[in-house]
């Protein structure tokens, strides 16, 4: 069966030929020849014979570069890029540069496409230079160029440059409402500030940590990572009570992230010597939300106090509400402990089976592309979006 992409290309090639024929006849004063170069037919032949790549290159070389054919050149270059033929895309777009037959805006479009080719080919410094020029010289492409430039600095982990570039897309004054795209950019910038805050925290630079965290929070007050870093920093400074406040505010805004925040929240309460306070808070949380992680945390503390029976009954209540493999596995363990483990015991076999079921089950998933894994990534390893990976919750794991 013929590839539909090739079919479209053949139709496009014939259409362009027809269009150019008409155009050249109408403007015969300008264009003297009204037949096509042999390479046009050769290209068409390649396309019909499904030798798409040679077809396109030959076809492009036969096609004059001017305002009328520009879109075709650009579209064919984009097609090559999408197919992963980046070298060909680069050649097609480079062929458009410095042409006196194109207006300044048309030249800018060609530059922009070439920058995208370079990015795809991993030639980031070249892409960067082209885009920096476009930001200055091409008002009509400034926004798109800034977004792509931010993506490139992100890829290079040049966080400060990514912030400086991305913030040019946000409204200058705080009171101006941000658009959907601007909000998405602000969320990204908060994560870049967190990267800088994490580096400052690791090197013990408290002043810089605070500065970066304030900046992250100005970009996005609900940024989970910024809140967690702030709490970590406060805990290190012996201000665990303030850390607790920050973390509980985060959980209040986004209860889904309790499983992520809980270990740090536990450390803050422990630093304050207030484990009963933690339990009051966690039991209050369970009244409003289902959470295996919270029930397990309380159960573990109860076990440490020798109250296995109470731990088991708390976990059993939570499993009746929302059964999860992790919760059921621990519940069985607690009951095995009280009766003494025996491999022939049906409960012990059930425990082994549940453990096996839980193996390799993802705990986190990207809301954007569906990538899932057992670790939380602040930036999705698959689609590269920031803050889109969240605990799966309620689906048999948490
Ligand atoms: Zn993703």
PDB file of N, CA and C in Angstrom, residues 332-382:
ATOM      1  N   UNK A 332      -0.636  -7.746  55.901  1.00  0.00           N
ATOM      2  CA  UNK A 332      -0.416  -9.189  56.055  1.00  0.00           C
ATOM      3  C   UNK A 332       0.834  -9.441  56.897  1.00  0.00           C
ATOM      4  N   UNK A 333       1.890  -8.650  56.630  1.00  0.00           N
ATOM      5  CA  UNK A 333       3.136  -8.788  57.406  1.00  0.00           C
ATOM      6  C   UNK A 333       2.875  -8.640  58.891  1.00  0.00           C
ATOM      7  N   UNK A 334       2.085  -7.619  59.216  1.00  0.00           N
ATOM      8  CA  UNK A 334       1.787  -7.361  60.633  1.00  0.00           C
ATOM      9  C   UNK A 334       1.079  -8.563  61.254  1.00  0.00           C
ATOM     10  N   UNK A 335       0.184  -9.196  60.478  1.00  0.00           N
ATOM     11  CA  UNK A 335      -0.546 -10.348  61.003  1.00  0.00           C
ATOM     12  C   UNK A 335       0.310 -11.600  61.020  1.00  0.00           C
ATOM     13  N   UNK A 336       1.258 -11.674  60.064  1.00  0.00           N
ATOM     14  CA  UNK A 336       2.198 -12.795  60.082  1.00  0.00           C
ATOM     15  C   UNK A 336       3.084 -12.698  61.316  1.00  0.00           C
ATOM     16  N   UNK A 337       3.531 -11.472  61.594  1.00  0.00           N
ATOM     17  CA  UNK A 337       4.398 -11.256  62.752  1.00  0.00           C
ATOM     18  C   UNK A 337       3.745 -11.756  64.034  1.00  0.00           C
ATOM     19  N   UNK A 338       2.422 -11.494  64.128  1.00  0.00           N
ATOM     20  CA  UNK A 338       1.766 -11.839  65.390  1.00  0.00           C
ATOM     21  C   UNK A 338       1.534 -13.350  65.509  1.00  0.00           C
ATOM     22  N   UNK A 339       1.489 -14.060  64.340  1.00  0.00           N
ATOM     23  CA  UNK A 339       1.235 -15.504  64.434  1.00  0.00           C
ATOM     24  C   UNK A 339       2.517 -16.309  64.240  1.00  0.00           C
ATOM     25  N   UNK A 340       3.608 -15.618  63.837  1.00  0.00           N
ATOM     26  CA  UNK A 340       4.861 -16.307  63.564  1.00  0.00           C
ATOM     27  C   UNK A 340       4.876 -16.750  62.105  1.00  0.00           C
ATOM     28  N   UNK A 341       5.944 -16.323  61.373  1.00  0.00           N
ATOM     29  CA  UNK A 341       5.958 -16.593  59.921  1.00  0.00           C
ATOM     30  C   UNK A 341       6.172 -18.085  59.644  1.00  0.00           C
ATOM     31  N   UNK A 342       5.377 -18.562  58.705  1.00  0.00           N
ATOM     32  CA  UNK A 342       5.470 -19.970  58.322  1.00  0.00           C
ATOM     33  C   UNK A 342       5.242 -20.029  56.814  1.00  0.00           C
ATOM     34  N   UNK A 343       6.224 -20.575  56.085  1.00  0.00           N
ATOM     35  CA  UNK A 343       6.119 -20.539  54.627  1.00  0.00           C
ATOM     36  C   UNK A 343       4.924 -21.336  54.093  1.00  0.00           C
ATOM     37  N   UNK A 344       4.451 -22.309  54.889  1.00  0.00           N
ATOM     38  CA  UNK A 344       3.297 -23.106  54.439  1.00  0.00           C
ATOM     39  C   UNK A 344       1.989 -22.403  54.738  1.00  0.00           C
ATOM     40  N   UNK A 345       2.059 -21.347  55.510  1.00  0.00           N
ATOM     41  CA  UNK A 345       0.862 -20.598  55.869  1.00  0.00           C
ATOM     42  C   UNK A 345       0.265 -19.945  54.609  1.00  0.00           C
ATOM     43  N   UNK A 346      -1.055 -20.100  54.347  1.00  0.00           N
ATOM     44  CA  UNK A 346      -1.653 -19.461  53.167  1.00  0.00           C
ATOM     45  C   UNK A 346      -1.453 -17.946  53.176  1.00  0.00           C
ATOM     46  N   UNK A 347      -1.432 -17.373  54.371  1.00  0.00           N
ATOM     47  CA  UNK A 347      -1.237 -15.923  54.477  1.00  0.00           C
ATOM     48  C   UNK A 347       0.158 -15.536  53.966  1.00  0.00           C
ATOM     49  N   UNK A 348       1.131 -16.404  54.270  1.00  0.00           N
ATOM     50  CA  UNK A 348       2.497 -16.146  53.829  1.00  0.00           C
ATOM     51  C   UNK A 348       2.593 -16.237  52.302  1.00  0.00           C
ATOM     52  N   UNK A 349       1.887 -17.228  51.722  1.00  0.00           N
ATOM     53  CA  UNK A 349       1.893 -17.352  50.251  1.00  0.00           C
ATOM     54  C   UNK A 349       1.238 -16.130  49.632  1.00  0.00           C
ATOM     55  N   UNK A 350       0.134 -15.693  50.258  1.00  0.00           N
ATOM     56  CA  UNK A 350      -0.584 -14.506  49.752  1.00  0.00           C
ATOM     57  C   UNK A 350       0.344 -13.289  49.791  1.00  0.00           C
ATOM     58  N   UNK A 351       1.109 -13.178  50.872  1.00  0.00           N
ATOM     59  CA  UNK A 351       2.045 -12.059  51.019  1.00  0.00           C
ATOM     60  C   UNK A 351       3.078 -12.077  49.891  1.00  0.00           C
ATOM     61  N   UNK A 352       3.614 -13.248  49.600  1.00  0.00           N
ATOM     62  CA  UNK A 352       4.606 -13.365  48.519  1.00  0.00           C
ATOM     63  C   UNK A 352       3.993 -12.952  47.184  1.00  0.00           C
ATOM     64  N   UNK A 353       2.752 -13.402  46.960  1.00  0.00           N
ATOM     65  CA  UNK A 353       2.086 -13.075  45.689  1.00  0.00           C
ATOM     66  C   UNK A 353       1.862 -11.572  45.556  1.00  0.00           C
ATOM     67  N   UNK A 354       1.403 -10.965  46.641  1.00  0.00           N
ATOM     68  CA  UNK A 354       1.134  -9.517  46.587  1.00  0.00           C
ATOM     69  C   UNK A 354       2.437  -8.742  46.371  1.00  0.00           C
ATOM     70  N   UNK A 355       3.499  -9.178  47.027  1.00  0.00           N
ATOM     71  CA  UNK A 355       4.798  -8.527  46.830  1.00  0.00           C
ATOM     72  C   UNK A 355       5.209  -8.601  45.358  1.00  0.00           C
ATOM     73  N   UNK A 356       4.972  -9.778  44.773  1.00  0.00           N
ATOM     74  CA  UNK A 356       5.355  -9.974  43.377  1.00  0.00           C
ATOM     75  C   UNK A 356       4.524  -9.068  42.462  1.00  0.00           C
ATOM     76  N   UNK A 357       3.232  -8.963  42.793  1.00  0.00           N
ATOM     77  CA  UNK A 357       2.349  -8.093  41.996  1.00  0.00           C
ATOM     78  C   UNK A 357       2.811  -6.639  42.034  1.00  0.00           C
ATOM     79  N   UNK A 358       3.326  -6.261  43.203  1.00  0.00           N
ATOM     80  CA  UNK A 358       3.722  -4.853  43.389  1.00  0.00           C
ATOM     81  C   UNK A 358       5.064  -4.514  42.765  1.00  0.00           C
ATOM     82  N   UNK A 359       5.857  -5.568  42.442  1.00  0.00           N
ATOM     83  CA  UNK A 359       7.193  -5.327  41.888  1.00  0.00           C
ATOM     84  C   UNK A 359       7.089  -4.576  40.571  1.00  0.00           C
ATOM     85  N   UNK A 360       7.944  -3.602  40.405  1.00  0.00           N
ATOM     86  CA  UNK A 360       8.020  -2.812  39.164  1.00  0.00           C
ATOM     87  C   UNK A 360       6.756  -2.042  38.818  1.00  0.00           C
ATOM     88  N   UNK A 361       5.853  -1.943  39.781  1.00  0.00           N
ATOM     89  CA  UNK A 361       4.656  -1.147  39.490  1.00  0.00           C
ATOM     90  C   UNK A 361       5.028   0.331  39.601  1.00  0.00           C
ATOM     91  N   UNK A 362       4.663   1.139  38.602  1.00  0.00           N
ATOM     92  CA  UNK A 362       5.060   2.548  38.696  1.00  0.00           C
ATOM     93  C   UNK A 362       4.314   3.274  39.813  1.00  0.00           C
ATOM     94  N   UNK A 363       5.005   4.236  40.410  1.00  0.00           N
ATOM     95  CA  UNK A 363       4.394   5.020  41.476  1.00  0.00           C
ATOM     96  C   UNK A 363       4.109   6.451  41.015  1.00  0.00           C
ATOM     97  N   UNK A 364       4.751   6.844  39.922  1.00  0.00           N
ATOM     98  CA  UNK A 364       4.600   8.220  39.431  1.00  0.00           C
ATOM     99  C   UNK A 364       4.290   8.207  37.939  1.00  0.00           C
ATOM    100  N   UNK A 365       3.514   9.204  37.533  1.00  0.00           N
ATOM    101  CA  UNK A 365       3.191   9.281  36.097  1.00  0.00           C
ATOM    102  C   UNK A 365       3.157  10.742  35.656  1.00  0.00           C
ATOM    103  N   UNK A 366       3.577  10.953  34.406  1.00  0.00           N
ATOM    104  CA  UNK A 366       3.540  12.308  33.838  1.00  0.00           C
ATOM    105  C   UNK A 366       2.111  12.596  33.373  1.00  0.00           C
ATOM    106  N   UNK A 367       1.546  13.685  33.868  1.00  0.00           N
ATOM    107  CA  UNK A 367       0.184  14.062  33.471  1.00  0.00           C
ATOM    108  C   UNK A 367       0.124  14.445  32.001  1.00  0.00           C
ATOM    109  N   UNK A 368       1.300  14.780  31.459  1.00  0.00           N
ATOM    110  CA  UNK A 368       1.306  15.289  30.093  1.00  0.00           C
ATOM    111  C   UNK A 368       1.459  14.192  29.043  1.00  0.00           C
ATOM    112  N   UNK A 369       2.492  13.326  29.223  1.00  0.00           N
ATOM    113  CA  UNK A 369       2.758  12.335  28.172  1.00  0.00           C
ATOM    114  C   UNK A 369       2.492  10.909  28.620  1.00  0.00           C
ATOM    115  N   UNK A 370       2.200  10.718  29.931  1.00  0.00           N
ATOM    116  CA  UNK A 370       1.869   9.367  30.395  1.00  0.00           C
ATOM    117  C   UNK A 370       3.082   8.541  30.795  1.00  0.00           C
ATOM    118  N   UNK A 371       4.301   9.100  30.683  1.00  0.00           N
ATOM    119  CA  UNK A 371       5.498   8.366  31.133  1.00  0.00           C
ATOM    120  C   UNK A 371       5.323   7.962  32.598  1.00  0.00           C
ATOM    121  N   UNK A 372       5.683   6.732  32.951  1.00  0.00           N
ATOM    122  CA  UNK A 372       5.547   6.341  34.351  1.00  0.00           C
ATOM    123  C   UNK A 372       6.816   5.668  34.842  1.00  0.00           C
ATOM    124  N   UNK A 373       7.041   5.750  36.148  1.00  0.00           N
ATOM    125  CA  UNK A 373       8.240   5.157  36.724  1.00  0.00           C
ATOM    126  C   UNK A 373       8.103   5.060  38.228  1.00  0.00           C
ATOM    127  N   UNK A 374       9.169   4.551  38.850  1.00  0.00           N
ATOM    128  CA  UNK A 374       9.109   4.354  40.299  1.00  0.00           C
ATOM    129  C   UNK A 374       9.693   5.524  41.066  1.00  0.00           C
ATOM    130  N   UNK A 375      10.268   6.473  40.327  1.00  0.00           N
ATOM    131  CA  UNK A 375      10.892   7.627  40.984  1.00  0.00           C
ATOM    132  C   UNK A 375      10.192   8.913  40.581  1.00  0.00           C
ATOM    133  N   UNK A 376      10.239   9.883  41.480  1.00  0.00           N
ATOM    134  CA  UNK A 376       9.680  11.188  41.124  1.00  0.00           C
ATOM    135  C   UNK A 376      10.752  11.995  40.389  1.00  0.00           C
ATOM    136  N   UNK A 377      10.399  12.498  39.212  1.00  0.00           N
ATOM    137  CA  UNK A 377      11.308  13.390  38.472  1.00  0.00           C
ATOM    138  C   UNK A 377      10.641  14.754  38.421  1.00  0.00           C
ATOM    139  N   UNK A 378      11.392  15.800  38.743  1.00  0.00           N
ATOM    140  CA  UNK A 378      10.802  17.143  38.646  1.00  0.00           C
ATOM    141  C   UNK A 378      10.626  17.527  37.185  1.00  0.00           C
ATOM    142  N   UNK A 379      11.485  17.004  36.327  1.00  0.00           N
ATOM    143  CA  UNK A 379      11.321  17.208  34.879  1.00  0.00           C
ATOM    144  C   UNK A 379      11.077  15.834  34.258  1.00  0.00           C
ATOM    145  N   UNK A 380      10.000  15.717  33.509  1.00  0.00           N
ATOM    146  CA  UNK A 380       9.666  14.413  32.912  1.00  0.00           C
ATOM    147  C   UNK A 380      10.803  13.962  31.993  1.00  0.00           C
ATOM    148  N   UNK A 381      11.372  12.774  32.212  1.00  0.00           N
ATOM    149  CA  UNK A 381      12.477  12.315  31.363  1.00  0.00           C
ATOM    150  C   UNK A 381      12.047  12.105  29.918  1.00  0.00           C
ATOM    151  N   UNK A 382      10.740  11.931  29.710  1.00  0.00           N
ATOM    152  CA  UNK A 382      10.288  11.649  28.352  1.00  0.00           C
ATOM    153  C   UNK A 382       9.926  12.932  27.589  1.00  0.00           C
TER     154      UNK A 382
END
